[in-house]
């Protein structure tokens, strides 16, 4: 158990809908990362927050947004969902913004 | 654009074999290279390498970095079925310490 908690574990929804994925980092970790993993693309970096501020942005679509709250938990919002958004979404945290990441178990999103 | 390429994409060996997994990279402002193991779900950290030529070792696993040739290798000796997993290489770069992952090497160890 990495100490990073993600909810929900599984989510099935329809195209055009909106979902929110939630992540609680390890106690004491200030940095939160979101990654998307699909079979053909591997782990794709979406966005990183450090102590409530956006630190780095990867290949995150405009339909996706995220934030980190004062209690350091983070949410990833995915809207106008398409079939291609079906993937495993990982949250990871680290003490600072560098080095070893601790990954949650992921949220598996299926868009039908 | 930062690039991390792993090879081979997949590998099947027998228990007891030794394997070498490769990771090459092209990034701006390299900071470190990390190896992760992904079994069923979440990747778990194995090594972090920042200096060339210094081997990191943990049990039967070892890794080394070559910053001149821009690659790293992960060695696993005396493989066991429990080593079956996807091994991910990631490179940390830039002023914001962005982490870019390769697509991974799927290792299958047969009894």
PDB file of N, CA, C and O in Angstrom, chain B residues 49-109:
ATOM      1  N   UNK B  49      18.596   7.187 -10.494  1.00  0.00           N
ATOM      2  CA  UNK B  49      19.996   7.345 -10.895  1.00  0.00           C
ATOM      3  C   UNK B  49      20.222   8.783 -11.324  1.00  0.00           C
ATOM      4  O   UNK B  49      19.457   9.333 -12.121  1.00  0.00           O
ATOM      5  N   UNK B  50      21.282   9.368 -10.801  1.00  0.00           N
ATOM      6  CA  UNK B  50      21.597  10.738 -11.196  1.00  0.00           C
ATOM      7  C   UNK B  50      23.011  10.867 -11.743  1.00  0.00           C
ATOM      8  O   UNK B  50      23.295  11.781 -12.505  1.00  0.00           O
ATOM      9  N   UNK B  51      23.899   9.960 -11.375  1.00  0.00           N
ATOM     10  CA  UNK B  51      25.298  10.065 -11.782  1.00  0.00           C
ATOM     11  C   UNK B  51      25.680   8.921 -12.707  1.00  0.00           C
ATOM     12  O   UNK B  51      25.257   7.786 -12.505  1.00  0.00           O
ATOM     13  N   UNK B  52      26.510   9.230 -13.676  1.00  0.00           N
ATOM     14  CA  UNK B  52      26.976   8.214 -14.622  1.00  0.00           C
ATOM     15  C   UNK B  52      27.890   7.216 -13.937  1.00  0.00           C
ATOM     16  O   UNK B  52      28.714   7.585 -13.095  1.00  0.00           O
ATOM     17  N   UNK B  53      27.781   5.963 -14.343  1.00  0.00           N
ATOM     18  CA  UNK B  53      28.765   4.960 -13.965  1.00  0.00           C
ATOM     19  C   UNK B  53      28.633   4.393 -12.570  1.00  0.00           C
ATOM     20  O   UNK B  53      29.369   3.485 -12.209  1.00  0.00           O
ATOM     21  N   UNK B  54      27.704   4.903 -11.784  1.00  0.00           N
ATOM     22  CA  UNK B  54      27.556   4.376 -10.417  1.00  0.00           C
ATOM     23  C   UNK B  54      26.394   3.408 -10.402  1.00  0.00           C
ATOM     24  O   UNK B  54      25.254   3.784 -10.678  1.00  0.00           O
ATOM     25  N   UNK B  55      26.702   2.148 -10.076  1.00  0.00           N
ATOM     26  CA  UNK B  55      25.666   1.122 -10.112  1.00  0.00           C
ATOM     27  C   UNK B  55      24.823   1.177  -8.848  1.00  0.00           C
ATOM     28  O   UNK B  55      25.331   1.274  -7.740  1.00  0.00           O
ATOM     29  N   UNK B  56      23.507   1.096  -9.055  1.00  0.00           N
ATOM     30  CA  UNK B  56      22.603   0.962  -7.916  1.00  0.00           C
ATOM     31  C   UNK B  56      22.162  -0.498  -7.881  1.00  0.00           C
ATOM     32  O   UNK B  56      21.879  -1.088  -8.925  1.00  0.00           O
ATOM     33  N   UNK B  57      22.119  -1.066  -6.665  1.00  0.00           N
ATOM     34  CA  UNK B  57      21.828  -2.489  -6.560  1.00  0.00           C
ATOM     35  C   UNK B  57      20.811  -2.731  -5.453  1.00  0.00           C
ATOM     36  O   UNK B  57      20.848  -2.115  -4.395  1.00  0.00           O
ATOM     37  N   UNK B  58      19.888  -3.650  -5.744  1.00  0.00           N
ATOM     38  CA  UNK B  58      18.938  -4.066  -4.731  1.00  0.00           C
ATOM     39  C   UNK B  58      18.644  -5.540  -4.966  1.00  0.00           C
ATOM     40  O   UNK B  58      17.905  -5.893  -5.886  1.00  0.00           O
ATOM     41  N   UNK B  59      19.274  -6.382  -4.175  1.00  0.00           N
ATOM     42  CA  UNK B  59      19.084  -7.825  -4.354  1.00  0.00           C
ATOM     43  C   UNK B  59      19.581  -8.279  -5.709  1.00  0.00           C
ATOM     44  O   UNK B  59      20.735  -8.033  -6.077  1.00  0.00           O
ATOM     45  N   UNK B  60      18.685  -8.875  -6.488  1.00  0.00           N
ATOM     46  CA  UNK B  60      19.072  -9.392  -7.809  1.00  0.00           C
ATOM     47  C   UNK B  60      18.935  -8.328  -8.897  1.00  0.00           C
ATOM     48  O   UNK B  60      19.223  -8.591 -10.061  1.00  0.00           O
ATOM     49  N   UNK B  61      18.476  -7.153  -8.539  1.00  0.00           N
ATOM     50  CA  UNK B  61      18.295  -6.082  -9.518  1.00  0.00           C
ATOM     51  C   UNK B  61      19.428  -5.073  -9.401  1.00  0.00           C
ATOM     52  O   UNK B  61      19.878  -4.762  -8.286  1.00  0.00           O
ATOM     53  N   UNK B  62      19.880  -4.584 -10.539  1.00  0.00           N
ATOM     54  CA  UNK B  62      20.894  -3.532 -10.536  1.00  0.00           C
ATOM     55  C   UNK B  62      20.659  -2.644 -11.749  1.00  0.00           C
ATOM     56  O   UNK B  62      20.077  -3.074 -12.747  1.00  0.00           O
ATOM     57  N   UNK B  63      21.158  -1.410 -11.644  1.00  0.00           N
ATOM     58  CA  UNK B  63      20.958  -0.474 -12.747  1.00  0.00           C
ATOM     59  C   UNK B  63      22.125   0.491 -12.813  1.00  0.00           C
ATOM     60  O   UNK B  63      22.770   0.788 -11.795  1.00  0.00           O
ATOM     61  N   UNK B  64      22.389   0.966 -14.006  1.00  0.00           N
ATOM     62  CA  UNK B  64      23.480   1.906 -14.200  1.00  0.00           C
ATOM     63  C   UNK B  64      23.076   2.917 -15.261  1.00  0.00           C
ATOM     64  O   UNK B  64      22.247   2.629 -16.124  1.00  0.00           O
ATOM     65  N   UNK B  65      23.648   4.098 -15.173  1.00  0.00           N
ATOM     66  CA  UNK B  65      23.295   5.197 -16.061  1.00  0.00           C
ATOM     67  C   UNK B  65      24.543   5.653 -16.829  1.00  0.00           C
ATOM     68  O   UNK B  65      25.625   5.719 -16.264  1.00  0.00           O
ATOM     69  N   UNK B  66      24.363   5.952 -18.104  1.00  0.00           N
ATOM     70  CA  UNK B  66      25.437   6.530 -18.920  1.00  0.00           C
ATOM     71  C   UNK B  66      24.922   7.865 -19.464  1.00  0.00           C
ATOM     72  O   UNK B  66      24.151   7.887 -20.426  1.00  0.00           O
ATOM     73  N   UNK B  67      25.353   8.959 -18.860  1.00  0.00           N
ATOM     74  CA  UNK B  67      24.837  10.273 -19.247  1.00  0.00           C
ATOM     75  C   UNK B  67      25.470  10.790 -20.529  1.00  0.00           C
ATOM     76  O   UNK B  67      24.938  11.700 -21.156  1.00  0.00           O
ATOM     77  N   UNK B  68      26.585  10.187 -20.918  1.00  0.00           N
ATOM     78  CA  UNK B  68      27.209  10.611 -22.176  1.00  0.00           C
ATOM     79  C   UNK B  68      26.458  10.007 -23.364  1.00  0.00           C
ATOM     80  O   UNK B  68      26.161  10.689 -24.348  1.00  0.00           O
ATOM     81  N   UNK B  69      26.144   8.724 -23.243  1.00  0.00           N
ATOM     82  CA  UNK B  69      25.429   8.029 -24.326  1.00  0.00           C
ATOM     83  C   UNK B  69      23.915   8.095 -24.137  1.00  0.00           C
ATOM     84  O   UNK B  69      23.172   7.587 -24.960  1.00  0.00           O
ATOM     85  N   UNK B  70      23.448   8.680 -23.057  1.00  0.00           N
ATOM     86  CA  UNK B  70      22.023   8.900 -22.793  1.00  0.00           C
ATOM     87  C   UNK B  70      21.226   7.596 -22.720  1.00  0.00           C
ATOM     88  O   UNK B  70      20.214   7.411 -23.421  1.00  0.00           O
ATOM     89  N   UNK B  71      21.702   6.678 -21.890  1.00  0.00           N
ATOM     90  CA  UNK B  71      20.920   5.466 -21.690  1.00  0.00           C
ATOM     91  C   UNK B  71      21.164   4.882 -20.303  1.00  0.00           C
ATOM     92  O   UNK B  71      22.121   5.247 -19.598  1.00  0.00           O
ATOM     93  N   UNK B  72      20.281   3.968 -19.965  1.00  0.00           N
ATOM     94  CA  UNK B  72      20.408   3.233 -18.714  1.00  0.00           C
ATOM     95  C   UNK B  72      20.035   1.786 -18.982  1.00  0.00           C
ATOM     96  O   UNK B  72      19.275   1.483 -19.917  1.00  0.00           O
ATOM     97  N   UNK B  73      20.575   0.873 -18.173  1.00  0.00           N
ATOM     98  CA  UNK B  73      20.155  -0.516 -18.239  1.00  0.00           C
ATOM     99  C   UNK B  73      19.718  -0.983 -16.857  1.00  0.00           C
ATOM    100  O   UNK B  73      20.201  -0.488 -15.835  1.00  0.00           O
ATOM    101  N   UNK B  74      18.768  -1.898 -16.886  1.00  0.00           N
ATOM    102  CA  UNK B  74      18.311  -2.560 -15.665  1.00  0.00           C
ATOM    103  C   UNK B  74      18.593  -4.045 -15.839  1.00  0.00           C
ATOM    104  O   UNK B  74      18.139  -4.652 -16.804  1.00  0.00           O
ATOM    105  N   UNK B  75      19.396  -4.589 -14.944  1.00  0.00           N
ATOM    106  CA  UNK B  75      19.728  -6.016 -14.984  1.00  0.00           C
ATOM    107  C   UNK B  75      18.975  -6.760 -13.898  1.00  0.00           C
ATOM    108  O   UNK B  75      18.864  -6.275 -12.759  1.00  0.00           O
ATOM    109  N   UNK B  76      18.482  -7.924 -14.248  1.00  0.00           N
ATOM    110  CA  UNK B  76      17.874  -8.810 -13.261  1.00  0.00           C
ATOM    111  C   UNK B  76      18.557 -10.170 -13.413  1.00  0.00           C
ATOM    112  O   UNK B  76      18.506 -10.780 -14.490  1.00  0.00           O
ATOM    113  N   UNK B  77      19.203 -10.617 -12.354  1.00  0.00           N
ATOM    114  CA  UNK B  77      19.871 -11.920 -12.410  1.00  0.00           C
ATOM    115  C   UNK B  77      18.999 -12.976 -11.741  1.00  0.00           C
ATOM    116  O   UNK B  77      18.120 -12.653 -10.938  1.00  0.00           O
ATOM    117  N   UNK B  78      19.249 -14.235 -12.114  1.00  0.00           N
ATOM    118  CA  UNK B  78      18.532 -15.370 -11.513  1.00  0.00           C
ATOM    119  C   UNK B  78      17.036 -15.078 -11.424  1.00  0.00           C
ATOM    120  O   UNK B  78      16.433 -15.135 -10.350  1.00  0.00           O
ATOM    121  N   UNK B  79      16.432 -14.758 -12.556  1.00  0.00           N
ATOM    122  CA  UNK B  79      15.025 -14.330 -12.574  1.00  0.00           C
ATOM    123  C   UNK B  79      14.106 -15.360 -11.941  1.00  0.00           C
ATOM    124  O   UNK B  79      14.349 -16.573 -11.989  1.00  0.00           O
ATOM    125  N   UNK B  80      13.028 -14.848 -11.357  1.00  0.00           N
ATOM    126  CA  UNK B  80      11.995 -15.676 -10.732  1.00  0.00           C
ATOM    127  C   UNK B  80      10.648 -15.303 -11.346  1.00  0.00           C
ATOM    128  O   UNK B  80      10.509 -14.208 -11.913  1.00  0.00           O
ATOM    129  N   UNK B  81       9.667 -16.179 -11.190  1.00  0.00           N
ATOM    130  CA  UNK B  81       8.349 -15.884 -11.784  1.00  0.00           C
ATOM    131  C   UNK B  81       7.763 -14.591 -11.215  1.00  0.00           C
ATOM    132  O   UNK B  81       7.050 -13.867 -11.897  1.00  0.00           O
ATOM    133  N   UNK B  82       8.132 -14.270  -9.992  1.00  0.00           N
ATOM    134  CA  UNK B  82       7.646 -13.038  -9.368  1.00  0.00           C
ATOM    135  C   UNK B  82       8.229 -11.769  -9.987  1.00  0.00           C
ATOM    136  O   UNK B  82       7.768 -10.664  -9.684  1.00  0.00           O
ATOM    137  N   UNK B  83       9.229 -11.930 -10.833  1.00  0.00           N
ATOM    138  CA  UNK B  83       9.792 -10.769 -11.525  1.00  0.00           C
ATOM    139  C   UNK B  83       8.944 -10.395 -12.742  1.00  0.00           C
ATOM    140  O   UNK B  83       9.167  -9.348 -13.352  1.00  0.00           O
ATOM    141  N   UNK B  84       7.988 -11.246 -13.104  1.00  0.00           N
ATOM    142  CA  UNK B  84       7.127 -10.951 -14.254  1.00  0.00           C
ATOM    143  C   UNK B  84       6.358  -9.662 -13.988  1.00  0.00           C
ATOM    144  O   UNK B  84       5.660  -9.540 -12.971  1.00  0.00           O
ATOM    145  N   UNK B  85       6.516  -8.696 -14.872  1.00  0.00           N
ATOM    146  CA  UNK B  85       5.908  -7.375 -14.681  1.00  0.00           C
ATOM    147  C   UNK B  85       6.259  -6.512 -15.884  1.00  0.00           C
ATOM    148  O   UNK B  85       7.029  -6.916 -16.757  1.00  0.00           O
ATOM    149  N   UNK B  86       5.696  -5.314 -15.897  1.00  0.00           N
ATOM    150  CA  UNK B  86       6.151  -4.290 -16.851  1.00  0.00           C
ATOM    151  C   UNK B  86       7.159  -3.417 -16.107  1.00  0.00           C
ATOM    152  O   UNK B  86       6.883  -2.950 -14.999  1.00  0.00           O
ATOM    153  N   UNK B  87       8.306  -3.217 -16.712  1.00  0.00           N
ATOM    154  CA  UNK B  87       9.342  -2.373 -16.119  1.00  0.00           C
ATOM    155  C   UNK B  87       9.356  -1.044 -16.869  1.00  0.00           C
ATOM    156  O   UNK B  87       9.512  -1.001 -18.089  1.00  0.00           O
ATOM    157  N   UNK B  88       9.157   0.020 -16.108  1.00  0.00           N
ATOM    158  CA  UNK B  88       9.039   1.353 -16.688  1.00  0.00           C
ATOM    159  C   UNK B  88      10.275   2.180 -16.362  1.00  0.00           C
ATOM    160  O   UNK B  88      10.758   2.181 -15.233  1.00  0.00           O
ATOM    161  N   UNK B  89      10.744   2.877 -17.366  1.00  0.00           N
ATOM    162  CA  UNK B  89      11.844   3.827 -17.198  1.00  0.00           C
ATOM    163  C   UNK B  89      11.243   5.228 -17.285  1.00  0.00           C
ATOM    164  O   UNK B  89      10.360   5.480 -18.127  1.00  0.00           O
ATOM    165  N   UNK B  90      11.693   6.138 -16.446  1.00  0.00           N
ATOM    166  CA  UNK B  90      11.189   7.510 -16.470  1.00  0.00           C
ATOM    167  C   UNK B  90      12.364   8.463 -16.318  1.00  0.00           C
ATOM    168  O   UNK B  90      13.326   8.163 -15.603  1.00  0.00           O
ATOM    169  N   UNK B  91      12.280   9.587 -16.991  1.00  0.00           N
ATOM    170  CA  UNK B  91      13.342  10.592 -16.895  1.00  0.00           C
ATOM    171  C   UNK B  91      12.762  11.887 -16.371  1.00  0.00           C
ATOM    172  O   UNK B  91      11.733  12.366 -16.862  1.00  0.00           O
ATOM    173  N   UNK B  92      13.430  12.435 -15.398  1.00  0.00           N
ATOM    174  CA  UNK B  92      13.039  13.691 -14.778  1.00  0.00           C
ATOM    175  C   UNK B  92      13.859  14.801 -15.431  1.00  0.00           C
ATOM    176  O   UNK B  92      15.084  14.682 -15.567  1.00  0.00           O
ATOM    177  N   UNK B  93      13.188  15.873 -15.849  1.00  0.00           N
ATOM    178  CA  UNK B  93      13.917  16.899 -16.593  1.00  0.00           C
ATOM    179  C   UNK B  93      13.292  18.262 -16.392  1.00  0.00           C
ATOM    180  O   UNK B  93      12.147  18.383 -15.937  1.00  0.00           O
ATOM    181  N   UNK B  94      14.058  19.271 -16.768  1.00  0.00           N
ATOM    182  CA  UNK B  94      13.525  20.616 -16.785  1.00  0.00           C
ATOM    183  C   UNK B  94      13.485  21.280 -15.426  1.00  0.00           C
ATOM    184  O   UNK B  94      13.702  20.658 -14.396  1.00  0.00           O
ATOM    185  N   UNK B  95      13.184  22.567 -15.457  1.00  0.00           N
ATOM    186  CA  UNK B  95      13.147  23.349 -14.218  1.00  0.00           C
ATOM    187  C   UNK B  95      11.956  22.949 -13.355  1.00  0.00           C
ATOM    188  O   UNK B  95      11.944  23.174 -12.157  1.00  0.00           O
ATOM    189  N   UNK B  96      10.958  22.308 -13.987  1.00  0.00           N
ATOM    190  CA  UNK B  96       9.795  21.888 -13.205  1.00  0.00           C
ATOM    191  C   UNK B  96       9.826  20.391 -12.876  1.00  0.00           C
ATOM    192  O   UNK B  96       8.836  19.841 -12.403  1.00  0.00           O
ATOM    193  N   UNK B  97      10.956  19.746 -13.124  1.00  0.00           N
ATOM    194  CA  UNK B  97      11.160  18.336 -12.759  1.00  0.00           C
ATOM    195  C   UNK B  97      10.104  17.429 -13.376  1.00  0.00           C
ATOM    196  O   UNK B  97       9.631  16.493 -12.758  1.00  0.00           O
ATOM    197  N   UNK B  98       9.758  17.715 -14.598  1.00  0.00           N
ATOM    198  CA  UNK B  98       8.757  16.898 -15.293  1.00  0.00           C
ATOM    199  C   UNK B  98       9.260  15.467 -15.454  1.00  0.00           C
ATOM    200  O   UNK B  98      10.435  15.231 -15.744  1.00  0.00           O
ATOM    201  N   UNK B  99       8.365  14.491 -15.262  1.00  0.00           N
ATOM    202  CA  UNK B  99       8.725  13.074 -15.348  1.00  0.00           C
ATOM    203  C   UNK B  99       8.083  12.484 -16.592  1.00  0.00           C
ATOM    204  O   UNK B  99       6.860  12.493 -16.716  1.00  0.00           O
ATOM    205  N   UNK B 100       8.921  11.998 -17.506  1.00  0.00           N
ATOM    206  CA  UNK B 100       8.436  11.397 -18.755  1.00  0.00           C
ATOM    207  C   UNK B 100       8.721   9.905 -18.720  1.00  0.00           C
ATOM    208  O   UNK B 100       9.865   9.499 -18.514  1.00  0.00           O
ATOM    209  N   UNK B 101       7.699   9.105 -18.952  1.00  0.00           N
ATOM    210  CA  UNK B 101       7.838   7.658 -18.906  1.00  0.00           C
ATOM    211  C   UNK B 101       8.014   7.074 -20.293  1.00  0.00           C
ATOM    212  O   UNK B 101       7.438   7.564 -21.274  1.00  0.00           O
ATOM    213  N   UNK B 102       8.770   5.984 -20.369  1.00  0.00           N
ATOM    214  CA  UNK B 102       8.793   5.160 -21.567  1.00  0.00           C
ATOM    215  C   UNK B 102       7.564   4.261 -21.576  1.00  0.00           C
ATOM    216  O   UNK B 102       6.798   4.236 -20.611  1.00  0.00           O
ATOM    217  N   UNK B 103       7.393   3.498 -22.667  1.00  0.00           N
ATOM    218  CA  UNK B 103       6.212   2.637 -22.779  1.00  0.00           C
ATOM    219  C   UNK B 103       6.360   1.337 -21.996  1.00  0.00           C
ATOM    220  O   UNK B 103       5.400   0.602 -21.833  1.00  0.00           O
ATOM    221  N   UNK B 104       7.563   1.055 -21.533  1.00  0.00           N
ATOM    222  CA  UNK B 104       7.754  -0.109 -20.684  1.00  0.00           C
ATOM    223  C   UNK B 104       8.228  -1.338 -21.428  1.00  0.00           C
ATOM    224  O   UNK B 104       8.076  -1.460 -22.652  1.00  0.00           O
ATOM    225  N   UNK B 105       8.810  -2.254 -20.676  1.00  0.00           N
ATOM    226  CA  UNK B 105       9.184  -3.581 -21.177  1.00  0.00           C
ATOM    227  C   UNK B 105       8.396  -4.606 -20.389  1.00  0.00           C
ATOM    228  O   UNK B 105       8.468  -4.626 -19.151  1.00  0.00           O
ATOM    229  N   UNK B 106       7.623  -5.426 -21.109  1.00  0.00           N
ATOM    230  CA  UNK B 106       6.858  -6.496 -20.458  1.00  0.00           C
ATOM    231  C   UNK B 106       7.751  -7.719 -20.331  1.00  0.00           C
ATOM    232  O   UNK B 106       8.145  -8.315 -21.333  1.00  0.00           O
ATOM    233  N   UNK B 107       8.091  -8.064 -19.098  1.00  0.00           N
ATOM    234  CA  UNK B 107       8.935  -9.234 -18.831  1.00  0.00           C
ATOM    235  C   UNK B 107       8.061 -10.370 -18.332  1.00  0.00           C
ATOM    236  O   UNK B 107       7.312 -10.206 -17.371  1.00  0.00           O
ATOM    237  N   UNK B 108       8.175 -11.510 -18.987  1.00  0.00           N
ATOM    238  CA  UNK B 108       7.468 -12.720 -18.545  1.00  0.00           C
ATOM    239  C   UNK B 108       8.517 -13.765 -18.206  1.00  0.00           C
ATOM    240  O   UNK B 108       9.358 -14.092 -19.052  1.00  0.00           O
ATOM    241  N   UNK B 109       8.468 -14.247 -16.966  1.00  0.00           N
ATOM    242  CA  UNK B 109       9.409 -15.281 -16.535  1.00  0.00           C
ATOM    243  C   UNK B 109       8.633 -16.577 -16.361  1.00  0.00           C
ATOM    244  O   UNK B 109       7.749 -16.678 -15.505  1.00  0.00           O
TER     245      UNK B 109
END
